mmCIF file with all atom_site columns, C-alpha atoms and ligand atoms in Angstrom:
data_model
loop_
_atom_site.group_PDB
_atom_site.id
_atom_site.type_symbol
_atom_site.label_atom_id
_atom_site.label_alt_id
_atom_site.label_comp_id
_atom_site.label_asym_id
_atom_site.label_entity_id
_atom_site.label_seq_id
_atom_site.pdbx_PDB_ins_code
_atom_site.Cartn_x
_atom_site.Cartn_y
_atom_site.Cartn_z
_atom_site.occupancy
_atom_site.B_iso_or_equiv
_atom_site.pdbx_formal_charge
_atom_site.auth_seq_id
_atom_site.auth_comp_id
_atom_site.auth_asym_id
_atom_site.auth_atom_id
_atom_site.pdbx_PDB_model_num
ATOM   1   C CA . MET A 1 1   ? -18.937 -23.748 -2.508  1.00 0.00 ? 29  MET A CA 1
ATOM   2   C CA . THR A 1 2   ? -15.831 -22.734 -0.580  1.00 0.00 ? 30  THR A CA 1
ATOM   3   C CA . ASP A 1 3   ? -14.541 -19.218 -1.068  1.00 0.00 ? 31  ASP A CA 1
ATOM   4   C CA . ALA A 1 4   ? -10.989 -19.364 -2.405  1.00 0.00 ? 32  ALA A CA 1
ATOM   5   C CA . LYS A 1 5   ? -10.488 -15.626 -2.152  1.00 0.00 ? 33  LYS A CA 1
ATOM   6   C CA . THR A 1 6   ? -8.004  -14.409 0.454   1.00 0.00 ? 34  THR A CA 1
ATOM   7   C CA . PRO A 1 7   ? -9.688  -12.077 2.957   1.00 0.00 ? 35  PRO A CA 1
ATOM   8   C CA . VAL A 1 8   ? -7.947  -8.698  3.227   1.00 0.00 ? 36  VAL A CA 1
ATOM   9   C CA . ALA A 1 9   ? -8.238  -5.787  5.669   1.00 0.00 ? 37  ALA A CA 1
ATOM   10  C CA . VAL A 1 10  ? -7.294  -2.358  4.314   1.00 0.00 ? 38  VAL A CA 1
ATOM   11  C CA . LEU A 1 11  ? -5.951  0.261   6.733   1.00 0.00 ? 39  LEU A CA 1
ATOM   12  C CA . VAL A 1 12  ? -6.375  3.922   5.822   1.00 0.00 ? 40  VAL A CA 1
ATOM   13  C CA . SER A 1 13  ? -5.946  7.344   7.403   1.00 0.00 ? 41  SER A CA 1
ATOM   14  C CA . GLY A 1 14  ? -7.173  9.615   4.618   1.00 0.00 ? 42  GLY A CA 1
ATOM   15  C CA . ARG A 1 15  ? -8.876  9.870   1.240   1.00 0.00 ? 43  ARG A CA 1
ATOM   16  C CA . GLY A 1 16  ? -8.368  6.210   0.385   1.00 0.00 ? 44  GLY A CA 1
ATOM   17  C CA . SER A 1 17  ? -7.845  6.317   -3.360  1.00 0.00 ? 45  SER A CA 1
ATOM   18  C CA . ASN A 1 18  ? -5.588  3.262   -3.222  1.00 0.00 ? 46  ASN A CA 1
ATOM   19  C CA . MET A 1 19  ? -8.176  1.518   -1.079  1.00 0.00 ? 47  MET A CA 1
ATOM   20  C CA . ALA A 1 20  ? -10.770 2.359   -3.748  1.00 0.00 ? 48  ALA A CA 1
ATOM   21  C CA . ALA A 1 21  ? -8.492  0.849   -6.406  1.00 0.00 ? 49  ALA A CA 1
ATOM   22  C CA . LEU A 1 22  ? -8.224  -2.353  -4.364  1.00 0.00 ? 50  LEU A CA 1
ATOM   23  C CA . ILE A 1 23  ? -11.994 -2.489  -3.857  1.00 0.00 ? 51  ILE A CA 1
ATOM   24  C CA . ALA A 1 24  ? -12.593 -1.935  -7.575  1.00 0.00 ? 52  ALA A CA 1
ATOM   25  C CA . ALA A 1 25  ? -10.138 -4.679  -8.545  1.00 0.00 ? 53  ALA A CA 1
ATOM   26  C CA . ALA A 1 26  ? -11.642 -7.095  -6.041  1.00 0.00 ? 54  ALA A CA 1
ATOM   27  C CA . LYS A 1 27  ? -15.039 -6.759  -7.735  1.00 0.00 ? 55  LYS A CA 1
ATOM   28  C CA . ASN A 1 28  ? -13.698 -8.883  -10.546 1.00 0.00 ? 56  ASN A CA 1
ATOM   29  C CA . PRO A 1 29  ? -14.887 -12.456 -9.879  1.00 0.00 ? 57  PRO A CA 1
ATOM   30  C CA . ALA A 1 30  ? -11.464 -13.758 -10.930 1.00 0.00 ? 58  ALA A CA 1
ATOM   31  C CA . TYR A 1 31  ? -9.589  -11.552 -8.423  1.00 0.00 ? 59  TYR A CA 1
ATOM   32  C CA . PRO A 1 32  ? -7.932  -13.778 -5.767  1.00 0.00 ? 60  PRO A CA 1
ATOM   33  C CA . ALA A 1 33  ? -8.639  -11.504 -2.769  1.00 0.00 ? 61  ALA A CA 1
ATOM   34  C CA . LYS A 1 34  ? -11.666 -9.877  -1.205  1.00 0.00 ? 62  LYS A CA 1
ATOM   35  C CA . ILE A 1 35  ? -11.715 -6.758  0.950   1.00 0.00 ? 63  ILE A CA 1
ATOM   36  C CA . VAL A 1 36  ? -13.495 -7.766  4.141   1.00 0.00 ? 64  VAL A CA 1
ATOM   37  C CA . ARG A 1 37  ? -12.984 -4.644  6.234   1.00 0.00 ? 65  ARG A CA 1
ATOM   38  C CA . VAL A 1 38  ? -11.594 -1.127  5.955   1.00 0.00 ? 66  VAL A CA 1
ATOM   39  C CA . ILE A 1 39  ? -10.148 0.230   9.197   1.00 0.00 ? 67  ILE A CA 1
ATOM   40  C CA . SER A 1 40  ? -9.182  3.836   9.833   1.00 0.00 ? 68  SER A CA 1
ATOM   41  C CA . ASN A 1 41  ? -7.284  5.357   12.741  1.00 0.00 ? 69  ASN A CA 1
ATOM   42  C CA . ARG A 1 42  ? -9.012  8.649   11.932  1.00 0.00 ? 70  ARG A CA 1
ATOM   43  C CA . PRO A 1 43  ? -12.788 8.919   12.342  1.00 0.00 ? 71  PRO A CA 1
ATOM   44  C CA . ASP A 1 44  ? -12.904 11.628  9.630   1.00 0.00 ? 72  ASP A CA 1
ATOM   45  C CA . ALA A 1 45  ? -10.991 9.720   6.946   1.00 0.00 ? 73  ALA A CA 1
ATOM   46  C CA . GLY A 1 46  ? -12.674 10.144  3.566   1.00 0.00 ? 74  GLY A CA 1
ATOM   47  C CA . GLY A 1 47  ? -11.863 6.533   2.755   1.00 0.00 ? 75  GLY A CA 1
ATOM   48  C CA . LEU A 1 48  ? -14.452 5.339   5.270   1.00 0.00 ? 76  LEU A CA 1
ATOM   49  C CA . GLU A 1 49  ? -17.332 6.838   3.288   1.00 0.00 ? 77  GLU A CA 1
ATOM   50  C CA . THR A 1 50  ? -15.971 5.518   0.021   1.00 0.00 ? 78  THR A CA 1
ATOM   51  C CA . ALA A 1 51  ? -15.728 2.029   1.510   1.00 0.00 ? 79  ALA A CA 1
ATOM   52  C CA . GLN A 1 52  ? -19.238 2.185   2.950   1.00 0.00 ? 80  GLN A CA 1
ATOM   53  C CA . ALA A 1 53  ? -20.617 3.352   -0.397  1.00 0.00 ? 81  ALA A CA 1
ATOM   54  C CA . ALA A 1 54  ? -19.012 0.261   -1.928  1.00 0.00 ? 82  ALA A CA 1
ATOM   55  C CA . GLY A 1 55  ? -20.714 -1.930  0.664   1.00 0.00 ? 83  GLY A CA 1
ATOM   56  C CA . ILE A 1 56  ? -17.537 -2.750  2.589   1.00 0.00 ? 84  ILE A CA 1
ATOM   57  C CA . GLU A 1 57  ? -17.658 -3.055  6.361   1.00 0.00 ? 85  GLU A CA 1
ATOM   58  C CA . THR A 1 58  ? -15.701 -0.298  8.131   1.00 0.00 ? 86  THR A CA 1
ATOM   59  C CA . ALA A 1 59  ? -14.252 0.218   11.593  1.00 0.00 ? 87  ALA A CA 1
ATOM   60  C CA . VAL A 1 60  ? -12.529 3.107   13.351  1.00 0.00 ? 88  VAL A CA 1
ATOM   61  C CA . VAL A 1 61  ? -9.688  2.476   15.787  1.00 0.00 ? 89  VAL A CA 1
ATOM   62  C CA . ASP A 1 62  ? -8.783  6.005   16.806  1.00 0.00 ? 90  ASP A CA 1
ATOM   63  C CA . HIS A 1 63  ? -5.192  6.118   18.064  1.00 0.00 ? 91  HIS A CA 1
ATOM   64  C CA . LYS A 1 64  ? -6.063  9.191   20.131  1.00 0.00 ? 92  LYS A CA 1
ATOM   65  C CA . ALA A 1 65  ? -8.473  7.129   22.230  1.00 0.00 ? 93  ALA A CA 1
ATOM   66  C CA . PHE A 1 66  ? -5.721  4.913   23.649  1.00 0.00 ? 94  PHE A CA 1
ATOM   67  C CA . ALA A 1 67  ? -3.236  5.527   26.427  1.00 0.00 ? 95  ALA A CA 1
ATOM   68  C CA . ASP A 1 68  ? -0.271  4.265   24.424  1.00 0.00 ? 96  ASP A CA 1
ATOM   69  C CA . LYS A 1 69  ? 0.796   2.677   21.167  1.00 0.00 ? 97  LYS A CA 1
ATOM   70  C CA . ALA A 1 70  ? 0.591   -0.869  22.566  1.00 0.00 ? 98  ALA A CA 1
ATOM   71  C CA . ALA A 1 71  ? -3.071  -0.397  23.528  1.00 0.00 ? 99  ALA A CA 1
ATOM   72  C CA . PHE A 1 72  ? -3.861  1.150   20.134  1.00 0.00 ? 100 PHE A CA 1
ATOM   73  C CA . GLU A 1 73  ? -2.169  -1.697  18.289  1.00 0.00 ? 101 GLU A CA 1
ATOM   74  C CA . ALA A 1 74  ? -3.925  -4.325  20.406  1.00 0.00 ? 102 ALA A CA 1
ATOM   75  C CA . ALA A 1 75  ? -7.272  -2.825  19.393  1.00 0.00 ? 103 ALA A CA 1
ATOM   76  C CA . LEU A 1 76  ? -6.133  -2.582  15.790  1.00 0.00 ? 104 LEU A CA 1
ATOM   77  C CA . ALA A 1 77  ? -5.097  -6.252  15.753  1.00 0.00 ? 105 ALA A CA 1
ATOM   78  C CA . GLN A 1 78  ? -8.448  -7.163  17.252  1.00 0.00 ? 106 GLN A CA 1
ATOM   79  C CA . ALA A 1 79  ? -10.323 -5.254  14.535  1.00 0.00 ? 107 ALA A CA 1
ATOM   80  C CA . ILE A 1 80  ? -8.213  -6.993  11.884  1.00 0.00 ? 108 ILE A CA 1
ATOM   81  C CA . ASP A 1 81  ? -8.513  -10.475 13.366  1.00 0.00 ? 109 ASP A CA 1
ATOM   82  C CA . ASP A 1 82  ? -12.267 -10.141 13.987  1.00 0.00 ? 110 ASP A CA 1
ATOM   83  C CA . SER A 1 83  ? -12.726 -9.533  10.266  1.00 0.00 ? 111 SER A CA 1
ATOM   84  C CA . GLY A 1 84  ? -11.049 -12.835 9.419   1.00 0.00 ? 112 GLY A CA 1
ATOM   85  C CA . ALA A 1 85  ? -8.444  -11.020 7.316   1.00 0.00 ? 113 ALA A CA 1
ATOM   86  C CA . GLU A 1 86  ? -5.368  -13.012 6.361   1.00 0.00 ? 114 GLU A CA 1
ATOM   87  C CA . LEU A 1 87  ? -3.601  -10.153 4.626   1.00 0.00 ? 115 LEU A CA 1
ATOM   88  C CA . ILE A 1 88  ? -3.398  -6.472  5.522   1.00 0.00 ? 116 ILE A CA 1
ATOM   89  C CA . CYS A 1 89  ? -2.981  -3.636  3.030   1.00 0.00 ? 117 CYS A CA 1
ATOM   90  C CA . LEU A 1 90  ? -1.761  -0.293  4.344   1.00 0.00 ? 118 LEU A CA 1
ATOM   91  C CA . ALA A 1 91  ? -3.173  2.342   2.014   1.00 0.00 ? 119 ALA A CA 1
ATOM   92  C CA . GLY A 1 92  ? -2.150  5.772   3.208   1.00 0.00 ? 120 GLY A CA 1
ATOM   93  C CA . PHE A 1 93  ? -2.143  4.546   6.806   1.00 0.00 ? 121 PHE A CA 1
ATOM   94  C CA . MET A 1 94  ? -0.180  7.202   8.674   1.00 0.00 ? 122 MET A CA 1
ATOM   95  C CA . ARG A 1 95  ? 0.796   5.401   11.878  1.00 0.00 ? 123 ARG A CA 1
ATOM   96  C CA . VAL A 1 96  ? 4.155   3.670   12.123  1.00 0.00 ? 124 VAL A CA 1
ATOM   97  C CA . LEU A 1 97  ? 3.565   0.108   13.284  1.00 0.00 ? 125 LEU A CA 1
ATOM   98  C CA . SER A 1 98  ? 5.732   -1.356  16.049  1.00 0.00 ? 126 SER A CA 1
ATOM   99  C CA . SER A 1 99  ? 8.047   -4.282  15.391  1.00 0.00 ? 127 SER A CA 1
ATOM   100 C CA . ALA A 1 100 ? 5.861   -6.384  17.714  1.00 0.00 ? 128 ALA A CA 1
ATOM   101 C CA . PHE A 1 101 ? 2.785   -5.651  15.599  1.00 0.00 ? 129 PHE A CA 1
ATOM   102 C CA . VAL A 1 102 ? 4.647   -6.401  12.362  1.00 0.00 ? 130 VAL A CA 1
ATOM   103 C CA . ALA A 1 103 ? 6.030   -9.652  13.819  1.00 0.00 ? 131 ALA A CA 1
ATOM   104 C CA . HIS A 1 104 ? 2.466   -10.722 14.594  1.00 0.00 ? 132 HIS A CA 1
ATOM   105 C CA . TYR A 1 105 ? 1.687   -10.727 10.830  1.00 0.00 ? 133 TYR A CA 1
ATOM   106 C CA . PRO A 1 106 ? 4.862   -12.050 9.185   1.00 0.00 ? 134 PRO A CA 1
ATOM   107 C CA . ASN A 1 107 ? 4.911   -11.338 5.426   1.00 0.00 ? 135 ASN A CA 1
ATOM   108 C CA . ARG A 1 108 ? 1.223   -10.558 5.608   1.00 0.00 ? 136 ARG A CA 1
ATOM   109 C CA . ILE A 1 109 ? 1.273   -6.748  5.600   1.00 0.00 ? 137 ILE A CA 1
ATOM   110 C CA . LEU A 1 110 ? 1.621   -4.824  2.330   1.00 0.00 ? 138 LEU A CA 1
ATOM   111 C CA . ASN A 1 111 ? 2.283   -1.120  1.917   1.00 0.00 ? 139 ASN A CA 1
ATOM   112 C CA . ILE A 1 112 ? 2.240   1.258   -1.036  1.00 0.00 ? 140 ILE A CA 1
ATOM   113 C CA . HIS A 1 113 ? 4.951   3.893   -0.912  1.00 0.00 ? 141 HIS A CA 1
ATOM   114 C CA . PRO A 1 114 ? 5.172   6.847   -3.310  1.00 0.00 ? 142 PRO A CA 1
ATOM   115 C CA . SER A 1 115 ? 8.801   6.481   -4.398  1.00 0.00 ? 143 SER A CA 1
ATOM   116 C CA . LEU A 1 116 ? 11.084  3.986   -6.055  1.00 0.00 ? 144 LEU A CA 1
ATOM   117 C CA . LEU A 1 117 ? 12.414  2.413   -2.860  1.00 0.00 ? 145 LEU A CA 1
ATOM   118 C CA . PRO A 1 118 ? 14.977  2.376   -1.375  1.00 0.00 ? 146 PRO A CA 1
ATOM   119 C CA . ALA A 1 119 ? 15.120  6.016   -2.514  1.00 0.00 ? 147 ALA A CA 1
ATOM   120 C CA . PHE A 1 120 ? 13.022  8.546   -0.616  1.00 0.00 ? 148 PHE A CA 1
ATOM   121 C CA . LYS A 1 121 ? 11.753  6.564   2.342   1.00 0.00 ? 149 LYS A CA 1
ATOM   122 C CA . GLY A 1 122 ? 9.465   8.510   4.664   1.00 0.00 ? 150 GLY A CA 1
ATOM   123 C CA . LEU A 1 123 ? 7.357   11.570  3.894   1.00 0.00 ? 151 LEU A CA 1
ATOM   124 C CA . ASP A 1 124 ? 7.263   14.292  1.204   1.00 0.00 ? 152 ASP A CA 1
ATOM   125 C CA . THR A 1 125 ? 8.698   11.952  -1.379  1.00 0.00 ? 153 THR A CA 1
ATOM   126 C CA . HIS A 1 126 ? 7.658   13.987  -4.440  1.00 0.00 ? 154 HIS A CA 1
ATOM   127 C CA . ALA A 1 127 ? 9.147   17.267  -3.230  1.00 0.00 ? 155 ALA A CA 1
ATOM   128 C CA . ARG A 1 128 ? 12.321  15.421  -2.267  1.00 0.00 ? 156 ARG A CA 1
ATOM   129 C CA . ALA A 1 129 ? 12.517  13.705  -5.662  1.00 0.00 ? 157 ALA A CA 1
ATOM   130 C CA . LEU A 1 130 ? 12.203  17.103  -7.368  1.00 0.00 ? 158 LEU A CA 1
ATOM   131 C CA . ALA A 1 131 ? 14.822  18.626  -5.071  1.00 0.00 ? 159 ALA A CA 1
ATOM   132 C CA . ALA A 1 132 ? 17.190  15.756  -5.881  1.00 0.00 ? 160 ALA A CA 1
ATOM   133 C CA . GLY A 1 133 ? 16.715  16.310  -9.616  1.00 0.00 ? 161 GLY A CA 1
ATOM   134 C CA . VAL A 1 134 ? 15.904  12.678  -10.402 1.00 0.00 ? 162 VAL A CA 1
ATOM   135 C CA . LYS A 1 135 ? 14.524  12.108  -13.897 1.00 0.00 ? 163 LYS A CA 1
ATOM   136 C CA . ILE A 1 136 ? 12.606  8.958   -13.040 1.00 0.00 ? 164 ILE A CA 1
ATOM   137 C CA . HIS A 1 137 ? 10.411  8.579   -9.965  1.00 0.00 ? 165 HIS A CA 1
ATOM   138 C CA . GLY A 1 138 ? 7.616   6.199   -9.057  1.00 0.00 ? 166 GLY A CA 1
ATOM   139 C CA . CYS A 1 139 ? 6.019   3.997   -6.451  1.00 0.00 ? 167 CYS A CA 1
ATOM   140 C CA . SER A 1 140 ? 6.632   0.685   -4.726  1.00 0.00 ? 168 SER A CA 1
ATOM   141 C CA . VAL A 1 141 ? 4.518   -2.024  -3.152  1.00 0.00 ? 169 VAL A CA 1
ATOM   142 C CA . HIS A 1 142 ? 6.459   -3.799  -0.435  1.00 0.00 ? 170 HIS A CA 1
ATOM   143 C CA . LEU A 1 143 ? 5.982   -6.158  2.456   1.00 0.00 ? 171 LEU A CA 1
ATOM   144 C CA . VAL A 1 144 ? 6.111   -4.359  5.774   1.00 0.00 ? 172 VAL A CA 1
ATOM   145 C CA . SER A 1 145 ? 9.064   -5.174  8.014   1.00 0.00 ? 173 SER A CA 1
ATOM   146 C CA . ALA A 1 146 ? 10.111  -3.692  11.335  1.00 0.00 ? 174 ALA A CA 1
ATOM   147 C CA . GLU A 1 147 ? 12.193  -1.027  9.594   1.00 0.00 ? 175 GLU A CA 1
ATOM   148 C CA . LEU A 1 148 ? 10.140  1.755   7.986   1.00 0.00 ? 176 LEU A CA 1
ATOM   149 C CA . ASP A 1 149 ? 9.717   1.482   4.186   1.00 0.00 ? 177 ASP A CA 1
ATOM   150 C CA . ALA A 1 150 ? 12.443  -1.167  4.033   1.00 0.00 ? 178 ALA A CA 1
ATOM   151 C CA . GLY A 1 151 ? 10.610  -4.498  3.595   1.00 0.00 ? 179 GLY A CA 1
ATOM   152 C CA . PRO A 1 152 ? 10.900  -6.747  0.517   1.00 0.00 ? 180 PRO A CA 1
ATOM   153 C CA . ILE A 1 153 ? 9.660   -5.057  -2.671  1.00 0.00 ? 181 ILE A CA 1
ATOM   154 C CA . LEU A 1 154 ? 6.963   -6.831  -4.699  1.00 0.00 ? 182 LEU A CA 1
ATOM   155 C CA . MET A 1 155 ? 6.340   -4.394  -7.524  1.00 0.00 ? 183 MET A CA 1
ATOM   156 C CA . GLN A 1 156 ? 7.355   -0.936  -8.671  1.00 0.00 ? 184 GLN A CA 1
ATOM   157 C CA . ALA A 1 157 ? 6.170   1.482   -11.335 1.00 0.00 ? 185 ALA A CA 1
ATOM   158 C CA . ALA A 1 158 ? 8.330   4.244   -12.788 1.00 0.00 ? 186 ALA A CA 1
ATOM   159 C CA . VAL A 1 159 ? 7.241   7.558   -14.266 1.00 0.00 ? 187 VAL A CA 1
ATOM   160 C CA . PRO A 1 160 ? 9.269   10.312  -15.898 1.00 0.00 ? 188 PRO A CA 1
ATOM   161 C CA . VAL A 1 161 ? 9.870   13.529  -13.973 1.00 0.00 ? 189 VAL A CA 1
ATOM   162 C CA . LEU A 1 162 ? 9.110   16.476  -16.247 1.00 0.00 ? 190 LEU A CA 1
ATOM   163 C CA . ALA A 1 163 ? 10.996  19.774  -16.178 1.00 0.00 ? 191 ALA A CA 1
ATOM   164 C CA . GLU A 1 164 ? 7.810   21.693  -15.347 1.00 0.00 ? 192 GLU A CA 1
ATOM   165 C CA . ASP A 1 165 ? 6.662   19.330  -12.582 1.00 0.00 ? 193 ASP A CA 1
ATOM   166 C CA . THR A 1 166 ? 5.523   20.519  -9.191  1.00 0.00 ? 194 THR A CA 1
ATOM   167 C CA . ALA A 1 167 ? 5.188   18.130  -6.275  1.00 0.00 ? 195 ALA A CA 1
ATOM   168 C CA . ASP A 1 168 ? 1.455   18.004  -7.052  1.00 0.00 ? 196 ASP A CA 1
ATOM   169 C CA . THR A 1 169 ? 1.725   17.175  -10.748 1.00 0.00 ? 197 THR A CA 1
ATOM   170 C CA . LEU A 1 170 ? 4.365   14.565  -10.001 1.00 0.00 ? 198 LEU A CA 1
ATOM   171 C CA . ALA A 1 171 ? 2.230   13.102  -7.193  1.00 0.00 ? 199 ALA A CA 1
ATOM   172 C CA . ALA A 1 172 ? -0.738  12.773  -9.563  1.00 0.00 ? 200 ALA A CA 1
ATOM   173 C CA . ARG A 1 173 ? 1.373   10.945  -12.172 1.00 0.00 ? 201 ARG A CA 1
ATOM   174 C CA . VAL A 1 174 ? 2.710   8.572   -9.526  1.00 0.00 ? 202 VAL A CA 1
ATOM   175 C CA . LEU A 1 175 ? -0.715  8.045   -7.925  1.00 0.00 ? 203 LEU A CA 1
ATOM   176 C CA . ALA A 1 176 ? -2.179  6.798   -11.217 1.00 0.00 ? 204 ALA A CA 1
ATOM   177 C CA . GLU A 1 177 ? 0.526   4.108   -11.206 1.00 0.00 ? 205 GLU A CA 1
ATOM   178 C CA . GLU A 1 178 ? -0.080  3.302   -7.530  1.00 0.00 ? 206 GLU A CA 1
ATOM   179 C CA . HIS A 1 179 ? -3.658  2.481   -8.471  1.00 0.00 ? 207 HIS A CA 1
ATOM   180 C CA . ARG A 1 180 ? -2.384  0.013   -11.087 1.00 0.00 ? 208 ARG A CA 1
ATOM   181 C CA . ILE A 1 181 ? 0.333   -1.777  -9.139  1.00 0.00 ? 209 ILE A CA 1
ATOM   182 C CA . TYR A 1 182 ? -1.299  -2.079  -5.720  1.00 0.00 ? 210 TYR A CA 1
ATOM   183 C CA . PRO A 1 183 ? -4.139  -4.311  -6.934  1.00 0.00 ? 211 PRO A CA 1
ATOM   184 C CA . ALA A 1 184 ? -1.690  -6.265  -9.094  1.00 0.00 ? 212 ALA A CA 1
ATOM   185 C CA . ALA A 1 185 ? 0.770   -6.816  -6.239  1.00 0.00 ? 213 ALA A CA 1
ATOM   186 C CA . LEU A 1 186 ? -1.987  -7.855  -3.826  1.00 0.00 ? 214 LEU A CA 1
ATOM   187 C CA . ALA A 1 187 ? -3.287  -10.320 -6.417  1.00 0.00 ? 215 ALA A CA 1
ATOM   188 C CA . ALA A 1 188 ? 0.203   -11.769 -6.825  1.00 0.00 ? 216 ALA A CA 1
ATOM   189 C CA . LEU A 1 189 ? 0.597   -12.251 -3.078  1.00 0.00 ? 217 LEU A CA 1
ATOM   190 C CA . ALA A 1 190 ? -2.920  -13.621 -2.565  1.00 0.00 ? 218 ALA A CA 1
ATOM   191 C CA . SER A 1 191 ? -2.643  -16.100 -5.418  1.00 0.00 ? 219 SER A CA 1
ATOM   192 C CA . GLY A 1 192 ? 0.728   -17.439 -4.313  1.00 0.00 ? 220 GLY A CA 1
ATOM   193 C CA . ARG A 1 193 ? 2.572   -15.998 -7.333  1.00 0.00 ? 221 ARG A CA 1
ATOM   194 C CA . ALA A 1 194 ? 5.001   -14.215 -5.011  1.00 0.00 ? 222 ALA A CA 1
ATOM   195 C CA . GLN A 1 195 ? 8.061   -16.317 -4.153  1.00 0.00 ? 223 GLN A CA 1
ATOM   196 C CA . MET A 1 196 ? 9.930   -15.327 -0.983  1.00 0.00 ? 224 MET A CA 1
ATOM   197 C CA . GLU A 1 197 ? 13.610  -16.208 -0.823  1.00 0.00 ? 225 GLU A CA 1
ATOM   198 C CA . ASN A 1 198 ? 16.426  -14.716 1.261   1.00 0.00 ? 226 ASN A CA 1
ATOM   199 C CA . GLY A 1 199 ? 14.268  -11.789 2.286   1.00 0.00 ? 227 GLY A CA 1
ATOM   200 C CA . MET A 1 200 ? 13.380  -10.914 -1.311  1.00 0.00 ? 228 MET A CA 1
ATOM   201 C CA . VAL A 1 201 ? 10.252  -11.378 -3.366  1.00 0.00 ? 229 VAL A CA 1
ATOM   202 C CA . THR A 1 202 ? 10.144  -12.584 -6.952  1.00 0.00 ? 230 THR A CA 1
ATOM   203 C CA . LEU A 1 203 ? 7.030   -12.535 -9.134  1.00 0.00 ? 231 LEU A CA 1
ATOM   204 C CA . SER A 1 204 ? 6.876   -14.752 -12.169 1.00 0.00 ? 232 SER A CA 1
ATOM   205 C CA . GLY A 1 205 ? 5.051   -14.069 -15.418 1.00 0.00 ? 233 GLY A CA 1
ATOM   206 C CA . GLY A 1 206 ? 4.224   -10.909 -17.339 1.00 0.00 ? 234 GLY A CA 1
ATOM   207 C CA . GLN A 1 207 ? 6.065   -8.973  -20.018 1.00 0.00 ? 235 GLN A CA 1
ATOM   208 C CA . LEU A 1 208 ? 8.594   -6.216  -19.348 1.00 0.00 ? 236 LEU A CA 1
ATOM   209 C CA . PRO A 1 209 ? 9.244   -3.177  -21.520 1.00 0.00 ? 237 PRO A CA 1
ATOM   210 C CA . THR A 1 210 ? 12.932  -2.833  -22.375 1.00 0.00 ? 238 THR A CA 1
ATOM   211 C CA . SER A 1 211 ? 13.479  0.466   -20.587 1.00 0.00 ? 239 SER A CA 1
ATOM   212 C CA . LEU A 1 212 ? 12.179  3.887   -19.639 1.00 0.00 ? 240 LEU A CA 1
ATOM   213 C CA . ILE A 1 213 ? 14.545  6.683   -20.609 1.00 0.00 ? 241 ILE A CA 1
ATOM   214 C CA . SER A 1 214 ? 13.832  10.108  -19.171 1.00 0.00 ? 242 SER A CA 1
ATOM   215 C CA . PRO A 1 215 ? 14.251  12.676  -20.602 1.00 0.00 ? 243 PRO A CA 1
ATOM   216 C CA . PRO A 1 216 ? 13.755  10.897  -23.932 1.00 0.00 ? 244 PRO A CA 1
ATOM   217 C CA . LEU A 1 217 ? 16.654  10.508  -26.357 1.00 0.00 ? 245 LEU A CA 1
ATOM   218 C CA . GLU A 1 218 ? 16.625  13.061  -29.201 1.00 0.00 ? 246 GLU A CA 1
HETATM 219 C C1 . GRF B 2 .   ? -0.381  7.463   -1.407  1.00 0.00 ? 2   GRF B C1 1
HETATM 220 O O1 . GRF B 2 .   ? 0.448   8.332   -2.123  1.00 0.00 ? 2   GRF B O1 1
HETATM 221 C C2 . GRF B 2 .   ? 0.424   6.314   -0.859  1.00 0.00 ? 2   GRF B C2 1
HETATM 222 O O2 . GRF B 2 .   ? 1.484   5.952   -1.680  1.00 0.00 ? 2   GRF B O2 1
HETATM 223 C C3 . GRF B 2 .   ? 0.932   6.869   0.442   1.00 0.00 ? 2   GRF B C3 1
HETATM 224 O O3 . GRF B 2 .   ? -0.115  7.677   0.936   1.00 0.00 ? 2   GRF B O3 1
HETATM 225 C C4 . GRF B 2 .   ? -0.922  8.118   -0.137  1.00 0.00 ? 2   GRF B C4 1
HETATM 226 C C5 . GRF B 2 .   ? -2.310  7.665   0.169   1.00 0.00 ? 2   GRF B C5 1
HETATM 227 O O4 . GRF B 2 .   ? -3.236  8.116   -0.771  1.00 0.00 ? 2   GRF B O4 1
HETATM 228 N N1 . GRF B 2 .   ? 1.328   5.805   1.327   1.00 0.00 ? 2   GRF B N1 1
HETATM 229 P P1 . GRF B 2 .   ? -4.700  7.493   -0.791  1.00 0.00 ? 2   GRF B P1 1
HETATM 230 O O5 . GRF B 2 .   ? -5.275  7.694   0.606   1.00 0.00 ? 2   GRF B O5 1
HETATM 231 O O6 . GRF B 2 .   ? -4.573  6.061   -1.155  1.00 0.00 ? 2   GRF B O6 1
HETATM 232 O O7 . GRF B 2 .   ? -5.450  8.289   -1.822  1.00 0.00 ? 2   GRF B O7 1
#
């Protein structure tokens, strides 16, 4: 029997909770992708152990072991290509990829970002959302393009910002949604449900709620 599942490499730098969500989703026989390798640029990333415990092959490509970014990325591409991966999921991967690397995998790299893009690109998104006083925050899954956090958006989830929130409580609320939308967005891309047109992605199907109002109306 041929395997119709799209092979995916997941790149991590840290605890790997999004990676774990992808691995868990991919256990479902009906899921259209399989995680073939988890690669970390940090030898001490907690995600490596989690992946191994789940029986997923792991590799370390330590950026510190290379003379420059080009050499690091060549080794990274090798580790990805050796696994047979056709799609790449960045899951808390903390190296910025060069435009040459991104161009090598056109529309094949996904990232999860902890904000409602295009707001709050970059780091410390939750603290910045609180400082800006937004009442709705969230997360985005997008295709990776040469410009940081600016590629076509596949899926977003919104959460209310509560008056008593700290960056940590807000991060936890957003993270729970990351774990829901990342597997869903990967499934949409792997199964061909994602339509690319004019640099934008459209996903068909599903049911939308009417709105999220925050704070709630009296
Ligand atoms: C997540 O908040 C993700 O959105 C961001 O980095 C964090 C990684 O967390 N890109 P984890 O390693 O998946 O737990």
